[in-house]
Amino acid sequence: MKKLATLVFIISVTAVAATAQGRFGIKGGLNFNSLKDVSQSVDDTWSKQTGHHIGLTYQAKIPFIGLGIQPELLFERRRSENSMGNTVNMDYLTLPINVQIGLDLLLFRPFIMAGPYLSYAIGKGDMLANVPWDDINRLDYGYMLGAGVDIWRLQVSGKYMWGQGKLQDAGSQPLLDGNSFDKAKMEGFHLSVAWMF
């Protein structure tokens, strides 16, 4: 069923892109991520920390009906800190595919968006700096929901991303200080600005 849904989504994206008017852009902004579902030996919580993202985007819109597809390729730094002062820092290449529904008004276009994303870890730091890559699940995926507005060439948007990929494979040994990440997922809010060409 998941394969069929993925195939239908890819065909829909291709159909929209084939009939749409498109433009490229440069995108950047801040993200506020935290870890969820960390199994740990002490009773502490993981809080949101500020990271950043920057990359390229392409927006394809079908005129007059408000539908658009906006895939992106972003470098993204995600951070989270627990109450004991331990910080997780991960760098990802992220490919989100935003499906937008908006209103084409005279000078601006407000829209809502939703879609999946896929990320691959390319860097790590802080408490994971000395942990071998073999002990970390580098692939992350999930879905997002947000809203934004196009004003001429400027796009401002915000979205919440729910990660579904675990930082460790199930049954892995705790990485550091009794913290086990075999159920841990990274999620958070992204605030972005893009300049479209």
PDB file of C-alpha atoms in Angstrom:
ATOM      1  CA  MET A   1       0.000   0.000   0.000  1.00  0.00           C
ATOM      2  CA  LYS A   2       2.866   2.392   0.850  1.00  0.00           C
ATOM      3  CA  LYS A   3       4.510   1.660  -2.526  1.00  0.00           C
ATOM      4  CA  LEU A   4       1.236   2.394  -4.344  1.00  0.00           C
ATOM      5  CA  ALA A   5       0.764   5.661  -2.430  1.00  0.00           C
ATOM      6  CA  THR A   6       4.346   6.686  -3.225  1.00  0.00           C
ATOM      7  CA  LEU A   7       3.847   5.887  -6.916  1.00  0.00           C
ATOM      8  CA  VAL A   8       0.600   7.885  -7.070  1.00  0.00           C
ATOM      9  CA  PHE A   9       2.329  10.819  -5.370  1.00  0.00           C
ATOM     10  CA  ILE A  10       5.284  10.772  -7.810  1.00  0.00           C
ATOM     11  CA  ILE A  11       2.936  10.601 -10.827  1.00  0.00           C
ATOM     12  CA  SER A  12       0.914  13.525  -9.429  1.00  0.00           C
ATOM     13  CA  VAL A  13       4.055  15.611  -8.876  1.00  0.00           C
ATOM     14  CA  THR A  14       5.243  14.852 -12.417  1.00  0.00           C
ATOM     15  CA  ALA A  15       1.856  15.777 -13.901  1.00  0.00           C
ATOM     16  CA  VAL A  16       1.741  19.078 -12.033  1.00  0.00           C
ATOM     17  CA  ALA A  17       5.333  19.936 -12.973  1.00  0.00           C
ATOM     18  CA  ALA A  18       4.652  19.192 -16.652  1.00  0.00           C
ATOM     19  CA  THR A  19       1.751  21.670 -16.862  1.00  0.00           C
ATOM     20  CA  ALA A  20       2.992  24.257 -14.400  1.00  0.00           C
ATOM     21  CA  GLN A  21       4.878  27.525 -14.556  1.00  0.00           C
ATOM     22  CA  GLY A  22       8.068  27.267 -12.513  1.00  0.00           C
ATOM     23  CA  ARG A  23      10.791  29.337 -10.917  1.00  0.00           C
ATOM     24  CA  PHE A  24      13.943  28.596  -8.935  1.00  0.00           C
ATOM     25  CA  GLY A  25      14.932  30.167  -5.636  1.00  0.00           C
ATOM     26  CA  ILE A  26      17.413  30.342  -2.788  1.00  0.00           C
ATOM     27  CA  LYS A  27      16.016  29.523   0.639  1.00  0.00           C
ATOM     28  CA  GLY A  28      17.273  29.859   4.200  1.00  0.00           C
ATOM     29  CA  GLY A  29      16.080  30.221   7.743  1.00  0.00           C
ATOM     30  CA  LEU A  30      15.995  28.933  11.285  1.00  0.00           C
ATOM     31  CA  ASN A  31      14.737  25.659  12.705  1.00  0.00           C
ATOM     32  CA  PHE A  32      13.862  24.827  16.299  1.00  0.00           C
ATOM     33  CA  ASN A  33      14.179  21.067  16.853  1.00  0.00           C
ATOM     34  CA  SER A  34      13.867  18.735  19.823  1.00  0.00           C
ATOM     35  CA  LEU A  35      14.218  14.996  20.381  1.00  0.00           C
ATOM     36  CA  LYS A  36      11.153  12.944  21.251  1.00  0.00           C
ATOM     37  CA  ASP A  37      10.862   9.473  22.817  1.00  0.00           C
ATOM     38  CA  VAL A  38      14.427   9.175  24.126  1.00  0.00           C
ATOM     39  CA  SER A  39      14.891   6.142  26.388  1.00  0.00           C
ATOM     40  CA  GLN A  40      17.174   7.253  29.202  1.00  0.00           C
ATOM     41  CA  SER A  41      18.501   6.250  32.597  1.00  0.00           C
ATOM     42  CA  VAL A  42      17.632   9.601  34.199  1.00  0.00           C
ATOM     43  CA  ASP A  43      14.380  11.514  34.216  1.00  0.00           C
ATOM     44  CA  ASP A  44      15.196  14.487  32.008  1.00  0.00           C
ATOM     45  CA  THR A  45      13.601  16.183  29.037  1.00  0.00           C
ATOM     46  CA  TRP A  46      14.950  17.323  25.678  1.00  0.00           C
ATOM     47  CA  SER A  47      14.265  20.922  24.720  1.00  0.00           C
ATOM     48  CA  LYS A  48      14.276  22.798  21.432  1.00  0.00           C
ATOM     49  CA  GLN A  49      17.523  24.391  20.290  1.00  0.00           C
ATOM     50  CA  THR A  50      18.059  26.773  17.374  1.00  0.00           C
ATOM     51  CA  GLY A  51      19.572  25.426  14.161  1.00  0.00           C
ATOM     52  CA  HIS A  52      19.538  26.664  10.580  1.00  0.00           C
ATOM     53  CA  HIS A  53      18.915  25.585   6.996  1.00  0.00           C
ATOM     54  CA  ILE A  54      19.940  26.873   3.573  1.00  0.00           C
ATOM     55  CA  GLY A  55      19.567  25.567   0.035  1.00  0.00           C
ATOM     56  CA  LEU A  56      17.773  25.608  -3.292  1.00  0.00           C
ATOM     57  CA  THR A  57      14.089  25.403  -4.129  1.00  0.00           C
ATOM     58  CA  TYR A  58      11.902  25.132  -7.216  1.00  0.00           C
ATOM     59  CA  GLN A  59       8.264  26.221  -7.248  1.00  0.00           C
ATOM     60  CA  ALA A  60       5.926  24.927  -9.962  1.00  0.00           C
ATOM     61  CA  LYS A  61       2.407  26.410  -9.973  1.00  0.00           C
ATOM     62  CA  ILE A  62      -0.668  25.775 -12.073  1.00  0.00           C
ATOM     63  CA  PRO A  63      -2.101  29.232 -12.792  1.00  0.00           C
ATOM     64  CA  PHE A  64      -5.582  30.177 -11.571  1.00  0.00           C
ATOM     65  CA  ILE A  65      -6.307  27.004  -9.579  1.00  0.00           C
ATOM     66  CA  GLY A  66      -3.843  27.666  -6.751  1.00  0.00           C
ATOM     67  CA  LEU A  67      -2.094  24.276  -6.762  1.00  0.00           C
ATOM     68  CA  GLY A  68       1.685  24.153  -6.568  1.00  0.00           C
ATOM     69  CA  ILE A  69       4.571  21.758  -5.926  1.00  0.00           C
ATOM     70  CA  GLN A  70       7.771  23.024  -4.326  1.00  0.00           C
ATOM     71  CA  PRO A  71      10.629  20.524  -3.900  1.00  0.00           C
ATOM     72  CA  GLU A  72      13.738  21.730  -2.067  1.00  0.00           C
ATOM     73  CA  LEU A  73      17.292  20.572  -1.380  1.00  0.00           C
ATOM     74  CA  LEU A  74      18.522  21.933   1.947  1.00  0.00           C
ATOM     75  CA  PHE A  75      21.543  21.694   4.212  1.00  0.00           C
ATOM     76  CA  GLU A  76      20.038  21.548   7.674  1.00  0.00           C
ATOM     77  CA  ARG A  77      21.545  21.643  11.183  1.00  0.00           C
ATOM     78  CA  ARG A  78      19.284  20.195  13.891  1.00  0.00           C
ATOM     79  CA  ARG A  79      20.027  20.574  17.598  1.00  0.00           C
ATOM     80  CA  SER A  80      18.428  19.512  20.878  1.00  0.00           C
ATOM     81  CA  GLU A  81      19.568  19.740  24.506  1.00  0.00           C
ATOM     82  CA  ASN A  82      18.458  17.858  27.609  1.00  0.00           C
ATOM     83  CA  SER A  83      18.129  19.103  31.172  1.00  0.00           C
ATOM     84  CA  MET A  84      21.521  17.584  32.040  1.00  0.00           C
ATOM     85  CA  GLY A  85      23.266  19.857  29.523  1.00  0.00           C
ATOM     86  CA  ASN A  86      23.889  17.165  26.878  1.00  0.00           C
ATOM     87  CA  THR A  87      23.421  18.412  23.314  1.00  0.00           C
ATOM     88  CA  VAL A  88      22.721  16.447  20.134  1.00  0.00           C
ATOM     89  CA  ASN A  89      23.858  18.160  16.939  1.00  0.00           C
ATOM     90  CA  MET A  90      23.160  16.587  13.524  1.00  0.00           C
ATOM     91  CA  ASP A  91      23.689  17.926   9.993  1.00  0.00           C
ATOM     92  CA  TYR A  92      21.428  16.641   7.206  1.00  0.00           C
ATOM     93  CA  LEU A  93      20.832  16.976   3.496  1.00  0.00           C
ATOM     94  CA  THR A  94      17.042  17.226   3.359  1.00  0.00           C
ATOM     95  CA  LEU A  95      14.667  16.839   0.412  1.00  0.00           C
ATOM     96  CA  PRO A  96      11.174  18.112   1.303  1.00  0.00           C
ATOM     97  CA  ILE A  97       8.364  18.104  -1.267  1.00  0.00           C
ATOM     98  CA  ASN A  98       5.806  20.767  -0.380  1.00  0.00           C
ATOM     99  CA  VAL A  99       2.364  20.469  -1.963  1.00  0.00           C
ATOM    100  CA  GLN A 100       0.766  23.918  -1.836  1.00  0.00           C
ATOM    101  CA  ILE A 101      -2.816  25.120  -2.134  1.00  0.00           C
ATOM    102  CA  GLY A 102      -3.094  28.896  -2.350  1.00  0.00           C
ATOM    103  CA  LEU A 103      -5.012  31.927  -3.579  1.00  0.00           C
ATOM    104  CA  ASP A 104      -3.520  33.861  -6.511  1.00  0.00           C
ATOM    105  CA  LEU A 105      -4.369  37.415  -5.497  1.00  0.00           C
ATOM    106  CA  LEU A 106      -3.223  40.601  -7.200  1.00  0.00           C
ATOM    107  CA  LEU A 107       0.026  41.276  -5.315  1.00  0.00           C
ATOM    108  CA  PHE A 108       0.518  38.225  -3.135  1.00  0.00           C
ATOM    109  CA  ARG A 109      -0.362  34.552  -2.767  1.00  0.00           C
ATOM    110  CA  PRO A 110      -1.121  33.050   0.666  1.00  0.00           C
ATOM    111  CA  PHE A 111      -0.925  29.256   0.785  1.00  0.00           C
ATOM    112  CA  ILE A 112      -1.011  26.217   3.028  1.00  0.00           C
ATOM    113  CA  MET A 113       1.320  23.290   2.409  1.00  0.00           C
ATOM    114  CA  ALA A 114       1.870  19.685   3.381  1.00  0.00           C
ATOM    115  CA  GLY A 115       4.056  16.847   2.207  1.00  0.00           C
ATOM    116  CA  PRO A 116       6.793  14.313   2.950  1.00  0.00           C
ATOM    117  CA  TYR A 117      10.516  14.798   3.418  1.00  0.00           C
ATOM    118  CA  LEU A 118      13.621  12.613   3.307  1.00  0.00           C
ATOM    119  CA  SER A 119      16.913  13.428   5.075  1.00  0.00           C
ATOM    120  CA  TYR A 120      20.403  11.901   5.121  1.00  0.00           C
ATOM    121  CA  ALA A 121      22.871  12.695   7.920  1.00  0.00           C
ATOM    122  CA  ILE A 122      26.238  14.050   6.774  1.00  0.00           C
ATOM    123  CA  GLY A 123      27.614  15.431  10.049  1.00  0.00           C
ATOM    124  CA  LYS A 124      27.336  15.059  13.821  1.00  0.00           C
ATOM    125  CA  GLY A 125      28.658  16.869  16.854  1.00  0.00           C
ATOM    126  CA  ASP A 126      28.467  17.487  20.601  1.00  0.00           C
ATOM    127  CA  MET A 127      27.611  14.271  22.473  1.00  0.00           C
ATOM    128  CA  LEU A 128      27.537  12.263  19.202  1.00  0.00           C
ATOM    129  CA  ALA A 129      30.882  13.568  17.891  1.00  0.00           C
ATOM    130  CA  ASN A 130      32.845  10.400  18.795  1.00  0.00           C
ATOM    131  CA  VAL A 131      30.049   7.905  18.125  1.00  0.00           C
ATOM    132  CA  PRO A 132      30.744   5.771  15.003  1.00  0.00           C
ATOM    133  CA  TRP A 133      28.363   6.208  12.069  1.00  0.00           C
ATOM    134  CA  ASP A 134      27.634   2.469  12.255  1.00  0.00           C
ATOM    135  CA  ASP A 135      25.802   3.115  15.543  1.00  0.00           C
ATOM    136  CA  ILE A 136      23.617   5.896  14.112  1.00  0.00           C
ATOM    137  CA  ASN A 137      20.728   5.636  11.666  1.00  0.00           C
ATOM    138  CA  ARG A 138      21.643   8.234   9.033  1.00  0.00           C
ATOM    139  CA  LEU A 139      18.291   8.130   7.195  1.00  0.00           C
ATOM    140  CA  ASP A 140      15.423  10.249   8.488  1.00  0.00           C
ATOM    141  CA  TYR A 141      11.981  10.772   6.974  1.00  0.00           C
ATOM    142  CA  GLY A 142       8.684  12.262   7.977  1.00  0.00           C
ATOM    143  CA  TYR A 143       5.955  14.696   7.020  1.00  0.00           C
ATOM    144  CA  MET A 144       5.227  18.384   7.455  1.00  0.00           C
ATOM    145  CA  LEU A 145       2.408  20.898   7.582  1.00  0.00           C
ATOM    146  CA  GLY A 146       2.669  24.663   7.278  1.00  0.00           C
ATOM    147  CA  ALA A 147       1.684  27.930   5.622  1.00  0.00           C
ATOM    148  CA  GLY A 148       3.300  30.823   3.825  1.00  0.00           C
ATOM    149  CA  VAL A 149       2.903  33.750   1.486  1.00  0.00           C
ATOM    150  CA  ASP A 150       4.453  34.728  -1.859  1.00  0.00           C
ATOM    151  CA  ILE A 151       4.964  38.476  -2.306  1.00  0.00           C
ATOM    152  CA  TRP A 152       6.413  39.058  -5.795  1.00  0.00           C
ATOM    153  CA  ARG A 153       9.802  37.271  -5.635  1.00  0.00           C
ATOM    154  CA  LEU A 154       9.857  36.915  -1.840  1.00  0.00           C
ATOM    155  CA  GLN A 155       8.439  33.886  -0.062  1.00  0.00           C
ATOM    156  CA  VAL A 156       8.006  33.650   3.720  1.00  0.00           C
ATOM    157  CA  SER A 157       6.881  30.336   5.208  1.00  0.00           C
ATOM    158  CA  GLY A 158       6.658  28.346   8.403  1.00  0.00           C
ATOM    159  CA  LYS A 159       6.105  24.635   8.847  1.00  0.00           C
ATOM    160  CA  TYR A 160       6.251  21.932  11.486  1.00  0.00           C
ATOM    161  CA  MET A 161       8.149  18.758  10.609  1.00  0.00           C
ATOM    162  CA  TRP A 162       7.374  15.449  12.345  1.00  0.00           C
ATOM    163  CA  GLY A 163      10.293  13.040  12.059  1.00  0.00           C
ATOM    164  CA  GLN A 164       9.493   9.339  11.803  1.00  0.00           C
ATOM    165  CA  GLY A 165      13.030   7.944  11.442  1.00  0.00           C
ATOM    166  CA  LYS A 166      14.809   6.750  14.600  1.00  0.00           C
ATOM    167  CA  LEU A 167      18.342   7.917  15.478  1.00  0.00           C
ATOM    168  CA  GLN A 168      19.323   4.312  16.312  1.00  0.00           C
ATOM    169  CA  ASP A 169      18.198   0.944  15.048  1.00  0.00           C
ATOM    170  CA  ALA A 170      15.926  -1.019  17.378  1.00  0.00           C
ATOM    171  CA  GLY A 171      17.789  -2.995  20.007  1.00  0.00           C
ATOM    172  CA  SER A 172      20.963  -0.906  19.795  1.00  0.00           C
ATOM    173  CA  GLN A 173      23.037  -0.262  22.900  1.00  0.00           C
ATOM    174  CA  PRO A 174      22.701   3.160  24.583  1.00  0.00           C
ATOM    175  CA  LEU A 175      25.075   5.646  22.974  1.00  0.00           C
ATOM    176  CA  LEU A 176      26.189   7.821  25.890  1.00  0.00           C
ATOM    177  CA  ASP A 177      25.273   8.357  29.548  1.00  0.00           C
ATOM    178  CA  GLY A 178      22.550   5.718  29.392  1.00  0.00           C
ATOM    179  CA  ASN A 179      20.662   7.551  26.646  1.00  0.00           C
ATOM    180  CA  SER A 180      19.176   5.182  24.083  1.00  0.00           C
ATOM    181  CA  PHE A 181      17.990   6.670  20.787  1.00  0.00           C
ATOM    182  CA  ASP A 182      16.349   3.557  19.310  1.00  0.00           C
ATOM    183  CA  LYS A 183      12.943   5.275  19.634  1.00  0.00           C
ATOM    184  CA  ALA A 184      14.153   8.872  19.394  1.00  0.00           C
ATOM    185  CA  LYS A 185      12.779  11.096  16.631  1.00  0.00           C
ATOM    186  CA  MET A 186      13.720  14.675  15.770  1.00  0.00           C
ATOM    187  CA  GLU A 187      10.920  17.148  15.106  1.00  0.00           C
ATOM    188  CA  GLY A 188      10.495  20.883  15.105  1.00  0.00           C
ATOM    189  CA  PHE A 189       9.391  24.162  13.557  1.00  0.00           C
ATOM    190  CA  HIS A 190      11.044  25.765  10.515  1.00  0.00           C
ATOM    191  CA  LEU A 191      10.825  29.460   9.683  1.00  0.00           C
ATOM    192  CA  SER A 192      12.122  30.253   6.155  1.00  0.00           C
ATOM    193  CA  VAL A 193      12.614  33.069   3.690  1.00  0.00           C
ATOM    194  CA  ALA A 194      13.191  32.409  -0.033  1.00  0.00           C
ATOM    195  CA  TRP A 195      14.099  34.670  -2.943  1.00  0.00           C
ATOM    196  CA  MET A 196      12.642  33.377  -6.215  1.00  0.00           C
ATOM    197  CA  PHE A 197      14.102  34.071  -9.678  1.00  0.00           C
TER     198      PHE A 197
END
